XYZ file of C-alpha atoms in Angstrom:
754
model
C -96.682 55.074 -37.334
C -93.360 53.994 -38.595
C -92.431 50.428 -37.968
C -89.954 49.706 -35.192
C -86.436 48.592 -36.018
C -85.803 44.930 -36.331
C -84.011 43.021 -33.625
C -81.068 42.240 -35.899
C -80.738 45.930 -36.752
C -80.654 46.920 -33.100
C -78.125 44.221 -32.384
C -75.951 45.428 -35.265
C -76.186 49.049 -34.097
C -75.233 48.031 -30.596
C -72.257 45.794 -31.385
C -70.934 46.456 -34.891
C -72.080 49.883 -36.064
C -69.238 51.825 -34.477
C -66.538 49.521 -35.864
C -68.128 49.561 -39.310
C -68.209 53.351 -39.418
C -64.588 53.596 -38.312
C -63.566 51.019 -40.895
C -65.342 52.952 -43.659
C -63.685 56.190 -42.555
C -60.266 54.575 -42.622
C -60.961 53.109 -46.041
C -62.078 56.527 -47.301
C -58.887 58.088 -45.979
C -56.775 55.502 -47.758
C -58.612 56.102 -51.033
C -58.171 59.832 -50.609
C -54.453 59.389 -50.007
C -54.121 57.275 -53.120
C -55.866 59.967 -55.160
C -53.625 62.650 -53.666
C -50.560 60.632 -54.467
C -51.633 60.162 -58.075
C -52.346 63.884 -58.425
C -48.954 64.781 -56.958
C -47.152 62.436 -59.307
C -49.087 63.840 -62.276
C -48.273 67.387 -61.145
C -44.583 66.526 -60.872
C -44.549 65.021 -64.354
C -46.218 68.112 -65.838
C -43.873 70.386 -63.944
C -40.849 68.364 -65.094
C -41.901 68.614 -68.746
C -42.406 72.359 -68.379
C -38.952 72.778 -66.903
C -37.307 70.736 -69.644
C -39.043 72.835 -72.334
C -37.912 76.030 -70.652
C -34.331 74.762 -70.399
C -34.275 73.910 -74.088
C -35.662 77.302 -75.008
C -33.110 79.053 -72.778
C -30.257 77.159 -74.394
C -31.436 78.069 -77.890
C -31.698 81.773 -77.059
C -28.318 81.800 -75.255
C -29.858 82.843 -71.962
C -27.865 81.823 -68.882
C -29.454 81.994 -65.443
C -32.304 80.584 -63.472
C -35.703 81.685 -62.350
C -36.202 83.338 -59.066
C -37.590 81.367 -56.185
C -40.735 83.459 -56.140
C -41.516 82.717 -59.807
C -40.962 79.011 -59.337
C -43.234 78.990 -56.311
C -45.838 80.879 -58.254
C -45.721 78.436 -61.139
C -45.854 75.517 -58.770
C -48.973 76.837 -57.065
C -50.471 77.604 -60.430
C -50.322 73.916 -61.293
C -52.562 73.035 -58.334
C -56.274 73.394 -57.894
C -57.893 74.419 -54.616
C -58.613 70.883 -53.437
C -55.037 69.745 -54.014
C -53.702 72.779 -52.203
C -55.745 72.215 -49.040
C -55.353 68.432 -49.121
C -51.573 68.777 -49.295
C -51.403 70.120 -45.766
C -49.896 73.477 -46.882
C -46.658 71.769 -47.936
C -44.133 73.767 -49.925
C -43.942 72.410 -53.506
C -40.884 70.559 -54.715
C -39.940 73.397 -57.031
C -39.203 75.783 -54.176
C -36.157 74.289 -52.395
C -33.442 75.083 -54.936
C -31.253 77.146 -52.646
C -27.661 76.604 -51.694
C -28.619 75.955 -48.070
C -28.754 72.322 -47.056
C -32.425 71.270 -47.073
C -33.846 69.371 -44.122
C -35.147 65.881 -44.480
C -38.663 66.904 -43.512
C -38.891 69.688 -46.092
C -37.494 67.880 -49.093
C -38.474 64.302 -49.882
C -35.715 62.270 -51.537
C -35.656 62.199 -55.336
C -34.070 58.921 -56.161
C -35.188 58.918 -59.749
C -33.627 62.332 -60.568
C -30.121 61.725 -59.277
C -27.436 63.218 -61.577
C -23.849 62.119 -61.817
C -21.099 64.290 -63.283
C -18.580 62.821 -65.714
C -15.625 63.370 -63.352
C -17.237 61.569 -60.367
C -15.315 58.402 -59.575
C -18.290 56.669 -58.009
C -16.994 56.298 -54.459
C -20.418 56.756 -52.833
C -22.493 53.968 -54.350
C -23.457 52.024 -51.213
C -23.353 55.111 -48.980
C -25.706 57.143 -51.191
C -27.905 54.120 -51.618
C -28.170 53.543 -47.863
C -28.509 57.297 -47.144
C -31.457 57.532 -49.485
C -33.164 54.712 -47.668
C -32.462 56.389 -44.310
C -33.946 59.653 -45.606
C -37.076 57.855 -46.681
C -37.463 56.361 -43.239
C -36.731 59.650 -41.450
C -39.407 61.529 -43.453
C -41.963 59.995 -41.169
C -45.157 58.110 -42.012
C -47.019 60.726 -44.003
C -49.668 58.215 -44.887
C -50.232 54.506 -44.818
C -50.501 54.294 -48.566
C -47.283 56.252 -49.104
C -45.292 54.010 -46.759
C -46.805 50.928 -48.311
C -45.835 51.875 -51.851
C -42.540 53.661 -51.209
C -40.389 50.517 -51.125
C -41.561 49.278 -54.496
C -41.276 52.716 -56.082
C -37.780 53.273 -54.714
C -36.626 49.872 -55.878
C -38.024 50.457 -59.359
C -36.321 53.835 -59.502
C -33.063 52.232 -58.438
C -33.341 49.578 -61.144
C -34.095 52.229 -63.788
C -31.117 54.219 -62.565
C -28.798 51.228 -62.933
C -30.138 50.518 -66.423
C -29.512 54.134 -67.421
C -26.031 53.909 -65.974
C -25.393 50.795 -68.055
C -26.204 52.725 -71.238
C -24.502 56.027 -70.396
C -21.328 54.796 -68.732
C -20.741 51.084 -69.463
C -17.202 51.177 -68.036
C -18.406 52.360 -64.644
C -21.215 49.762 -64.718
C -18.671 46.985 -65.353
C -16.543 48.351 -62.519
C -19.490 48.179 -60.116
C -20.281 44.661 -61.269
C -16.749 43.503 -60.529
C -16.268 45.274 -57.186
C -19.752 45.782 -55.707
C -21.917 43.159 -57.345
C -24.323 43.193 -54.411
C -25.398 46.725 -55.380
C -26.468 45.493 -58.803
C -28.052 42.279 -57.512
C -30.255 43.803 -54.814
C -33.102 44.279 -57.246
C -33.068 40.669 -58.438
C -33.348 39.176 -54.986
C -35.432 41.887 -53.443
C -33.073 42.066 -50.468
C -32.964 45.837 -50.182
C -36.708 46.193 -50.508
C -37.194 43.526 -47.878
C -34.678 45.170 -45.552
C -36.429 48.524 -45.958
C -39.800 46.898 -45.465
C -38.490 45.112 -42.397
C -37.435 48.395 -40.789
C -40.630 50.135 -41.836
C -42.741 47.268 -40.571
C -41.174 47.454 -37.148
C -41.852 51.191 -36.916
C -45.444 50.740 -38.126
C -46.091 48.164 -35.424
C -44.789 50.548 -32.795
C -46.946 53.400 -34.155
C -50.049 51.227 -34.080
C -49.254 50.236 -30.533
C -48.920 53.911 -29.558
C -52.260 54.713 -31.202
C -53.916 51.864 -29.330
C -52.450 53.122 -26.032
C -52.465 56.929 -26.106
C -51.294 57.101 -22.502
C -47.835 55.959 -23.586
C -47.371 59.059 -25.707
C -47.094 61.211 -22.623
C -43.792 59.714 -21.538
C -41.614 61.312 -24.214
C -38.336 60.550 -22.474
C -38.903 56.813 -22.616
C -40.191 57.049 -26.165
C -37.084 58.886 -27.343
C -34.849 56.290 -25.720
C -36.800 53.518 -27.426
C -36.402 55.294 -30.765
C -32.642 55.449 -30.237
C -32.588 51.697 -29.587
C -34.643 51.128 -32.735
C -32.198 53.204 -34.762
C -29.312 51.160 -33.362
C -31.092 47.943 -34.389
C -32.128 49.287 -37.776
C -31.437 46.905 -40.637
C -30.287 49.748 -42.881
C -27.667 50.660 -40.309
C -26.740 46.986 -40.218
C -26.256 47.044 -43.983
C -23.954 50.048 -43.719
C -21.946 48.385 -40.942
C -21.529 45.198 -42.988
C -20.351 47.139 -46.037
C -17.898 49.205 -43.982
C -16.528 46.086 -42.346
C -16.116 44.404 -45.719
C -14.048 47.341 -46.935
C -11.824 47.076 -43.865
C -11.447 43.302 -44.181
C -10.346 43.423 -47.831
C -8.089 46.439 -47.361
C -4.849 44.478 -47.855
C -5.898 42.790 -51.085
C -4.005 43.459 -54.309
C -6.968 45.221 -55.883
C -7.683 47.326 -52.790
C -6.605 50.503 -54.597
C -9.179 49.878 -57.304
C -12.006 49.341 -54.839
C -14.656 51.916 -54.177
C -13.897 52.242 -50.459
C -10.477 52.468 -48.878
C -9.416 53.103 -45.282
C -6.085 54.845 -44.882
C -6.336 55.948 -41.244
C -5.359 53.323 -38.659
C -7.679 54.751 -36.010
C -10.642 54.613 -38.394
C -9.742 51.048 -39.363
C -9.571 50.041 -35.703
C -12.884 51.718 -34.911
C -14.621 50.062 -37.862
C -13.442 46.647 -36.687
C -14.483 47.192 -33.083
C -17.885 48.587 -33.989
C -18.795 45.995 -36.619
C -17.589 42.960 -34.683
C -19.656 43.990 -31.678
C -22.637 45.556 -33.447
C -23.553 42.985 -36.100
C -24.146 39.974 -33.771
C -26.254 42.134 -31.433
C -28.510 43.377 -34.221
C -28.906 39.873 -35.620
C -29.893 38.632 -32.187
C -32.423 41.470 -31.976
C -34.122 40.555 -35.257
C -33.577 36.780 -35.036
C -33.601 35.727 -31.370
C -31.864 32.450 -30.603
C -33.747 29.842 -28.606
C -31.542 27.362 -26.758
C -32.778 24.037 -25.436
C -31.674 22.313 -22.263
C -29.406 20.020 -24.290
C -27.518 22.996 -25.713
C -29.062 22.918 -29.187
C -30.177 26.217 -30.708
C -33.140 27.115 -32.846
C -33.411 30.013 -35.266
C -36.478 30.751 -37.368
C -35.027 29.860 -40.764
C -38.353 30.085 -42.608
C -39.148 33.623 -41.484
C -38.997 36.564 -43.856
C -36.514 38.273 -41.572
C -33.990 35.466 -41.921
C -34.391 35.348 -45.691
C -33.949 39.116 -45.815
C -30.841 39.138 -43.633
C -29.223 36.117 -45.300
C -27.028 38.180 -47.692
C -25.816 40.318 -44.797
C -25.010 37.266 -42.667
C -23.031 35.602 -45.442
C -21.244 38.817 -46.375
C -20.228 39.536 -42.786
C -19.063 35.949 -42.227
C -16.963 36.050 -45.395
C -15.404 39.323 -44.276
C -14.571 37.853 -40.876
C -12.921 34.887 -42.579
C -10.914 37.215 -44.803
C -9.839 39.195 -41.757
C -8.711 36.059 -39.911
C -6.413 35.082 -42.759
C -4.656 38.468 -42.728
C -4.431 39.413 -39.056
C -1.151 38.991 -37.209
C -1.821 40.949 -34.018
C -2.782 38.593 -31.177
C -5.284 40.980 -29.575
C -7.082 41.727 -32.854
C -7.097 38.040 -33.756
C -8.631 37.126 -30.408
C -11.287 39.848 -30.766
C -12.202 38.665 -34.262
C -12.427 35.057 -33.129
C -14.643 35.997 -30.198
C -17.115 37.655 -32.583
C -17.642 34.380 -34.466
C -19.173 32.481 -31.545
C -22.481 34.451 -31.397
C -22.708 34.184 -35.205
C -22.551 30.380 -35.286
C -26.324 29.718 -34.942
C -26.967 31.859 -38.027
C -24.259 30.087 -40.056
C -25.538 26.545 -39.511
C -27.609 26.504 -42.742
C -24.584 27.549 -44.824
C -22.465 24.392 -44.655
C -19.797 25.366 -47.197
C -19.154 28.754 -45.619
C -19.157 27.187 -42.169
C -16.562 24.584 -43.171
C -14.277 27.277 -44.587
C -14.481 29.277 -41.363
C -14.006 26.118 -39.288
C -10.861 25.211 -41.199
C -9.393 28.665 -40.566
C -10.274 28.572 -36.864
C -8.753 25.103 -36.509
C -5.597 26.367 -38.209
C -5.273 29.151 -35.633
C -5.995 26.727 -32.794
C -3.304 24.282 -33.920
C -0.689 26.873 -34.918
C 2.316 26.902 -32.620
C 2.794 30.615 -33.334
C -0.589 31.491 -31.796
C -0.738 32.650 -28.213
C -2.401 30.560 -25.543
C -5.285 33.026 -25.161
C -5.921 32.982 -28.909
C -5.891 29.193 -28.984
C -8.371 28.985 -26.132
C -10.688 31.440 -27.891
C -10.534 29.353 -31.075
C -11.181 26.211 -29.040
C -14.326 27.756 -27.529
C -15.650 28.385 -31.037
C -15.021 24.788 -32.088
C -16.583 23.489 -28.893
C -19.656 25.679 -29.340
C -20.093 24.467 -32.902
C -19.786 20.876 -31.715
C -22.547 21.453 -29.161
C -25.090 23.210 -31.387
C -24.409 21.362 -34.648
C -26.139 18.269 -35.974
C -24.401 14.956 -36.581
C -23.091 16.052 -39.988
C -21.531 19.217 -38.614
C -20.178 17.302 -35.633
C -18.448 14.814 -37.921
C -16.858 17.683 -39.837
C -15.727 19.296 -36.586
C -14.168 16.063 -35.311
C -12.391 15.435 -38.593
C -11.048 18.994 -38.780
C -9.957 18.841 -35.142
C -8.003 15.625 -35.600
C -6.364 16.849 -38.797
C -5.406 20.092 -37.076
C -3.922 18.162 -34.172
C -1.799 16.013 -36.469
C -0.635 19.062 -38.384
C 0.115 21.083 -35.257
C 2.159 18.321 -33.621
C 4.582 17.898 -36.491
C 7.464 19.638 -34.716
C 7.864 19.045 -30.999
C 10.484 20.764 -28.890
C 10.776 21.846 -25.292
C 9.256 25.182 -26.266
C 6.288 23.818 -28.234
C 5.452 20.827 -26.027
C 3.111 22.838 -23.783
C 1.179 24.067 -26.823
C 0.894 20.551 -28.239
C -0.440 19.283 -24.909
C -2.987 22.102 -24.926
C -4.144 20.990 -28.368
C -4.477 17.368 -27.284
C -6.331 18.151 -24.059
C -8.777 20.546 -25.698
C -9.369 18.164 -28.604
C -10.029 15.334 -26.150
C -12.755 17.459 -24.564
C -14.357 18.115 -27.945
C -14.368 14.408 -28.776
C -16.305 13.670 -25.595
C -19.281 15.949 -26.293
C -21.171 13.439 -28.457
C -19.520 10.087 -27.884
C -21.695 8.199 -30.356
C -20.546 10.391 -33.238
C -17.006 10.350 -31.833
C -16.931 6.558 -31.846
C -17.799 6.399 -35.546
C -15.224 9.010 -36.513
C -12.594 7.723 -34.089
C -12.830 4.160 -35.328
C -11.869 5.292 -38.824
C -8.849 7.270 -37.629
C -7.644 4.460 -35.357
C -8.035 2.002 -38.199
C -5.868 4.288 -40.323
C -3.122 4.101 -37.684
C -3.403 0.309 -37.719
C -3.120 0.216 -41.518
C 0.098 2.255 -41.388
C 1.553 -0.082 -38.768
C 0.565 -3.202 -40.673
C 2.078 -1.857 -43.898
C 5.322 -1.106 -42.106
C 5.469 -4.661 -40.721
C 4.365 -6.617 -43.802
C 6.302 -4.557 -46.352
C 9.528 -3.613 -44.602
C 11.971 -1.289 -46.293
C 14.665 1.143 -45.333
C 12.151 3.946 -44.824
C 8.947 2.068 -43.981
C 9.419 2.540 -40.239
C 9.426 6.329 -40.652
C 5.661 6.376 -41.125
C 5.399 5.071 -37.537
C 8.407 6.503 -35.740
C 7.601 10.197 -35.983
C 6.047 12.763 -33.690
C 2.735 12.863 -35.524
C 2.104 9.153 -35.008
C 3.183 9.306 -31.369
C 1.011 12.323 -30.625
C -1.939 10.661 -32.360
C -1.683 7.642 -30.075
C -1.210 9.913 -27.085
C -4.308 11.854 -28.097
C -6.412 8.698 -28.205
C -5.115 7.717 -24.796
C -6.274 11.084 -23.448
C -9.689 10.693 -25.068
C -10.206 7.223 -23.636
C -8.851 8.061 -20.191
C -11.060 11.170 -19.989
C -14.360 9.677 -21.137
C -13.996 5.985 -20.239
C -13.083 6.687 -16.638
C -14.623 4.213 -14.199
C -15.901 6.971 -11.916
C -17.505 8.866 -14.809
C -19.189 5.723 -16.098
C -20.480 4.890 -12.623
C -21.920 8.392 -12.343
C -23.579 8.123 -15.766
C -24.889 4.661 -14.975
C -23.699 3.150 -18.248
C -20.509 2.328 -20.089
C -19.056 4.905 -22.437
C -19.621 4.316 -26.176
C -15.873 4.888 -26.610
C -14.848 1.974 -24.388
C -14.648 -0.528 -27.313
C -11.809 1.599 -28.729
C -9.507 0.767 -25.810
C -8.444 -2.606 -27.184
C -7.393 -1.452 -30.703
C -5.535 1.564 -29.310
C -3.599 -0.623 -26.864
C -2.779 -3.204 -29.523
C -1.536 -0.580 -31.979
C 0.582 1.061 -29.298
C 2.190 -2.216 -28.238
C 2.896 -3.072 -31.870
C 4.484 0.321 -32.547
C 6.532 0.026 -29.374
C 8.288 -3.141 -30.546
C 8.599 -2.321 -34.241
C 12.317 -1.464 -33.930
C 13.637 -2.656 -30.541
C 16.933 -0.780 -30.687
C 18.506 1.460 -28.068
C 18.181 4.475 -30.316
C 14.371 4.370 -30.017
C 14.161 3.795 -26.274
C 12.770 7.346 -25.811
C 9.844 6.504 -28.118
C 9.178 3.313 -26.161
C 9.027 5.319 -22.956
C 6.596 7.792 -24.547
C 4.247 4.989 -25.584
C 4.552 3.277 -22.207
C 3.396 6.406 -20.407
C 0.295 6.785 -22.553
C -0.627 3.149 -21.904
C -0.209 3.755 -18.177
C -2.662 6.635 -18.478
C -5.264 4.369 -20.091
C -4.744 1.653 -17.509
C -5.062 4.079 -14.594
C -8.289 5.711 -15.809
C -10.142 2.709 -17.199
C -8.929 -0.001 -14.825
C -7.684 -2.087 -17.755
C -4.689 -4.318 -17.155
C -2.028 -3.798 -19.834
C 1.114 -5.999 -19.683
C 3.964 -3.475 -19.767
C 6.579 -5.252 -17.672
C 7.862 -7.293 -20.633
C 8.532 -4.179 -22.745
C 10.534 -2.616 -19.896
C 12.509 -5.793 -19.246
C 13.565 -5.793 -22.915
C 15.213 -2.422 -22.330
C 17.216 -3.721 -19.359
C 18.284 -6.834 -21.258
C 19.641 -4.834 -24.198
C 23.365 -4.449 -24.797
C 23.039 -0.744 -24.042
C 22.293 -1.500 -20.382
C 24.486 -4.573 -19.844
C 27.816 -3.335 -21.193
C 29.985 -0.720 -19.506
C 29.383 2.805 -20.893
C 31.939 5.321 -22.048
C 32.383 8.671 -20.401
C 30.892 11.757 -22.036
C 30.386 15.462 -21.418
C 26.960 15.577 -23.075
C 24.011 17.025 -21.248
C 21.334 14.584 -20.049
C 18.838 13.739 -22.773
C 15.332 15.141 -22.283
C 13.149 12.060 -22.751
C 9.968 14.164 -22.585
C 10.791 15.873 -25.889
C 12.614 13.021 -27.651
C 11.532 9.956 -29.560
C 14.990 9.003 -30.821
C 18.370 9.351 -29.216
C 21.150 10.936 -31.286
C 23.957 8.558 -32.202
C 26.376 10.591 -30.098
C 24.474 9.489 -26.965
C 24.643 5.753 -27.603
C 26.876 3.726 -25.251
C 27.507 6.792 -23.082
C 27.138 6.943 -19.317
C 24.769 9.898 -19.441
C 22.415 7.975 -21.725
C 22.637 4.779 -19.695
C 21.857 6.691 -16.511
C 18.853 8.336 -18.144
C 17.488 5.059 -19.512
C 17.974 3.344 -16.142
C 16.103 6.099 -14.330
C 13.224 5.950 -16.843
C 12.929 2.160 -16.543
C 12.896 2.240 -12.738
C 10.305 5.021 -12.713
C 8.032 3.313 -15.254
C 8.251 0.010 -13.374
C 7.174 1.711 -10.155
C 4.382 3.610 -11.954
C 3.159 0.358 -13.474
C 3.039 -1.548 -10.204
C 1.520 1.339 -8.244
C -1.662 0.809 -10.278
C -2.053 -2.602 -8.617
C -0.404 -1.925 -5.276
C -3.657 -2.635 -3.373
C -4.738 -5.515 -5.595
C -5.177 -8.826 -3.827
C -3.124 -10.558 -6.563
C -0.122 -8.205 -6.313
C 2.317 -10.889 -5.017
C 1.612 -13.145 -8.001
C 1.752 -10.186 -10.406
C 5.110 -8.917 -9.191
C 6.875 -12.253 -8.646
C 7.990 -12.846 -12.293
C 9.294 -9.287 -12.553
C 11.198 -9.581 -9.268
C 12.827 -12.795 -10.468
C 13.887 -11.217 -13.803
C 15.226 -8.089 -12.124
C 17.321 -10.118 -9.676
C 18.733 -12.164 -12.545
C 19.632 -8.960 -14.416
C 21.303 -7.515 -11.318
C 23.387 -10.635 -10.978
C 24.638 -10.318 -14.580
C 25.470 -6.607 -14.512
C 27.153 -6.847 -11.113
C 29.813 -9.217 -12.445
C 33.318 -7.799 -12.217
C 34.289 -9.104 -15.649
C 31.146 -8.643 -17.804
C 29.027 -6.179 -15.827
C 28.026 -2.679 -16.807
C 30.020 -1.141 -13.972
C 27.288 1.440 -13.394
C 26.551 1.508 -9.699
C 24.011 4.311 -10.006
C 21.684 2.371 -12.283
C 22.140 -0.881 -10.418
C 21.246 0.737 -7.090
C 18.027 2.133 -8.531
C 16.966 -1.340 -9.653
C 17.938 -2.848 -6.291
C 15.773 -0.279 -4.495
C 12.871 -1.060 -6.826
C 13.128 -4.789 -6.094
C 13.139 -4.123 -2.356
C 9.971 -2.036 -2.554
C 8.198 -4.634 -4.684
C 9.055 -7.371 -2.196
C 7.971 -5.219 0.734
C 4.618 -4.483 -0.883
C 4.111 -8.175 -1.697
C 4.676 -9.136 1.936
C 2.254 -6.442 3.087
C -0.474 -7.711 0.716
C 0.064 -11.267 1.945
C -0.364 -10.093 5.526
C -3.640 -8.416 4.598
C -4.844 -11.534 2.792
C -4.457 -13.604 5.933
C -7.185 -11.490 7.549
C -9.915 -12.026 4.926
C -12.716 -14.569 5.302
C -14.021 -14.715 1.719
C -12.985 -17.027 -1.089
C -11.521 -16.019 -4.475
C -14.894 -16.761 -6.062
C -16.538 -13.868 -4.249
C -15.783 -11.196 -6.856
C -17.534 -8.415 -4.970
C -15.370 -8.918 -1.879
C -12.259 -9.236 -4.019
C -13.008 -5.852 -5.610
C -13.549 -4.283 -2.186
C -10.225 -5.571 -0.864
C -8.304 -2.626 0.718
C -10.767 -0.213 -0.866
C -10.563 2.176 2.076
C -6.762 2.210 2.205
C -4.927 5.102 0.544
C -2.273 4.045 -1.952
C 0.268 6.450 -0.392
C 0.250 4.389 2.810
C 1.439 1.215 1.089
C 5.181 0.427 1.014
C 5.379 0.933 -2.743
C 3.091 3.977 -2.612
C 5.335 5.869 -0.206
C 8.307 5.164 -2.480
C 6.472 6.372 -5.610
C 5.263 9.499 -3.840
C 8.828 10.463 -2.957
C 9.987 9.602 -6.466
C 7.365 11.892 -8.025
C 8.376 14.797 -5.814
C 11.993 14.414 -6.843
C 11.043 14.349 -10.504
C 8.849 17.443 -10.169
C 11.711 19.340 -8.555
C 14.031 18.224 -11.329
C 11.566 19.402 -13.995
C 11.194 22.783 -12.294
C 14.963 23.146 -12.140
C 15.313 22.378 -15.836
C 12.522 24.816 -16.746
C 14.086 27.540 -14.642
C 17.423 26.976 -16.329
C 15.808 27.158 -19.783
C 13.994 30.362 -18.894
C 17.177 32.024 -17.673
C 19.074 30.951 -20.772
C 16.282 32.274 -22.967
C 16.349 35.660 -21.231
C 20.122 35.894 -21.538
C 19.992 34.969 -25.202
C 17.268 37.532 -25.832
C 19.413 40.162 -24.099
C 22.334 39.333 -26.370
C 24.318 37.192 -23.952
C 26.506 34.445 -25.334
C 25.134 31.564 -23.281
C 25.239 27.941 -24.375
C 21.735 26.566 -24.116
C 22.286 23.017 -25.264
C 25.079 20.948 -26.614
C 25.404 22.017 -30.236
C 26.267 18.622 -31.637
C 23.450 16.822 -29.866
C 20.841 19.399 -30.808
C 21.842 19.455 -34.472
C 21.909 15.711 -34.789
C 18.595 15.326 -32.993
C 16.859 17.954 -35.104
C 18.232 16.534 -38.342
C 17.145 13.030 -37.464
C 13.717 14.151 -36.294
C 13.188 16.056 -39.536
C 13.866 12.877 -41.467
C 11.325 11.001 -39.349
C 8.514 13.521 -39.757
C 6.402 12.312 -42.633
C 2.730 12.701 -43.322
């Protein structure tokens, strides 16, 4: 009686025998496939040697022609034994398909190693043939696991041998490829093409294994075909072709474009290539390298994965092509479309700092260019903002620096037509500087210190031209920009909501001090417009941050100047636009139109200054010195012998004094009703907290004054628009006084210095 099986044997048969048998069968299949592959390769080599010998013999005997298809088939089958024939799956040998008809991809496997090139071929299909061969290899289908595993290495070796043969046979063409399409020659060194092919093949193998594990899924062929179409769209080889086509389109206008391998002469094809590549490349990258975004807005991309290393050359090539395209485009719609395609690419460009800085500089240039449309500028701003959000502290510092430099460069020339664009730059830049306020404080302190150094140098080392480094539009817009940054992010309401003070709040004091110093650098009537510009930006800071800034003294200096005390001379000049001026032309000095404009600005700025404290419990004490000085000035200018004889300006100041006195009396009446002492700071801060500022005597006056100014601005804008339309239509319409405009532009050009 035979002994019974051991317990371990039974356990093995029950749990592991089936898997072991299947594993051995699979291993046997793989070994058989390897043997078949070796036999096929040996058969091809023997067949190739036989053909070469026959060709040589035919040439020696002078015989021209070729064998019939039947003879070639016969010889091919003669090379095989019975086992090879049945193991080959009844495939037609490679010698058969030598007809003129176009062979199908399934019938004829690609022969990369036997590619022939005629002497007259100009080599315009290097990347296309290369990519097509890879596509053919993928479309042949997975004949066997061993074949798919070894095809990439074999194809790459064949490609390298082909390039080496090309180097020996046609060195001129090899040098041409090296100069124009170096990536084609460098693929073998880095293994990029093999990795890309392996990446695509690996994805398809995973899907095939999944289908084998779940045979039920094979029944739904409609869904499977749709999935295959999506896989083809996300294929890395197709991505390579799209990147190369886009590169050809981007460098089309270069001087050596005629010598390049690929040229696009049709405008419709060029447009289609741009649209397809700009939309397709980011989608495919997101498919292979999904972006993970945290709650704070930071992004994460798997930088250590093989996929990222494989796609790195394509990412850099596409980004360089986009940058090249941005520098050459002039159409606003195409420029906006190209800019919009950069935003989804930013997470993949973070590791490439140099390339990212080059692209950032170009985007900032478009954002700060006065010739760009508003939509294009906003699109560029969104890119900069996105980069500021997802970048680390180093990238953020670069973004802030580039943004500030672009702002200074873009605000060099300021006119009525470019003022709106400059304000857009300043507002959008102020938003960027508030994203990470800790980094912004470090960078901002250096730029503000630079402004202080310029001011100090102008004061300590005075010369005929030293003031020009301060009294120019770039310096004024820089100070105005910092006022917008501080008023936006150091707002009392925003800080109360956040529960802590803004890191930018310590910058308020140096900005205010620099502005006050620049305001009084040259206290002449010619620079009253600049003083008014700086006063308004200080009012903005004071309103948003609740900081008291003494501005009454600077405005009283204007009234006490000879320009406002002496009688003016009549003039036919148009009123000066103080919103777009920092210096008055000499033709405006001592004229009635200039004196009226300065008087209106002073009265308005006084009312805007006091409206900030109209509900403050100390308003009577704050306004008393100003009321006394204004009454003294009115007494001097109202003299019949030495007055300015300008009733219009004097009446505006009289009305201002009346409103200040009325508001002081109203505050005193409200103070009589309180029961707390001045030491109770909490009650002092809550004084008239529930009262709207428009209901105060001064508030009602300021509200009416603002409405009148808004109507005046609308009237001026409407007049400018009509004049612009008439001038565009060819009408001879005088837009501005010629003398005043010329003198102002000439003087402003002298003041504009870096």
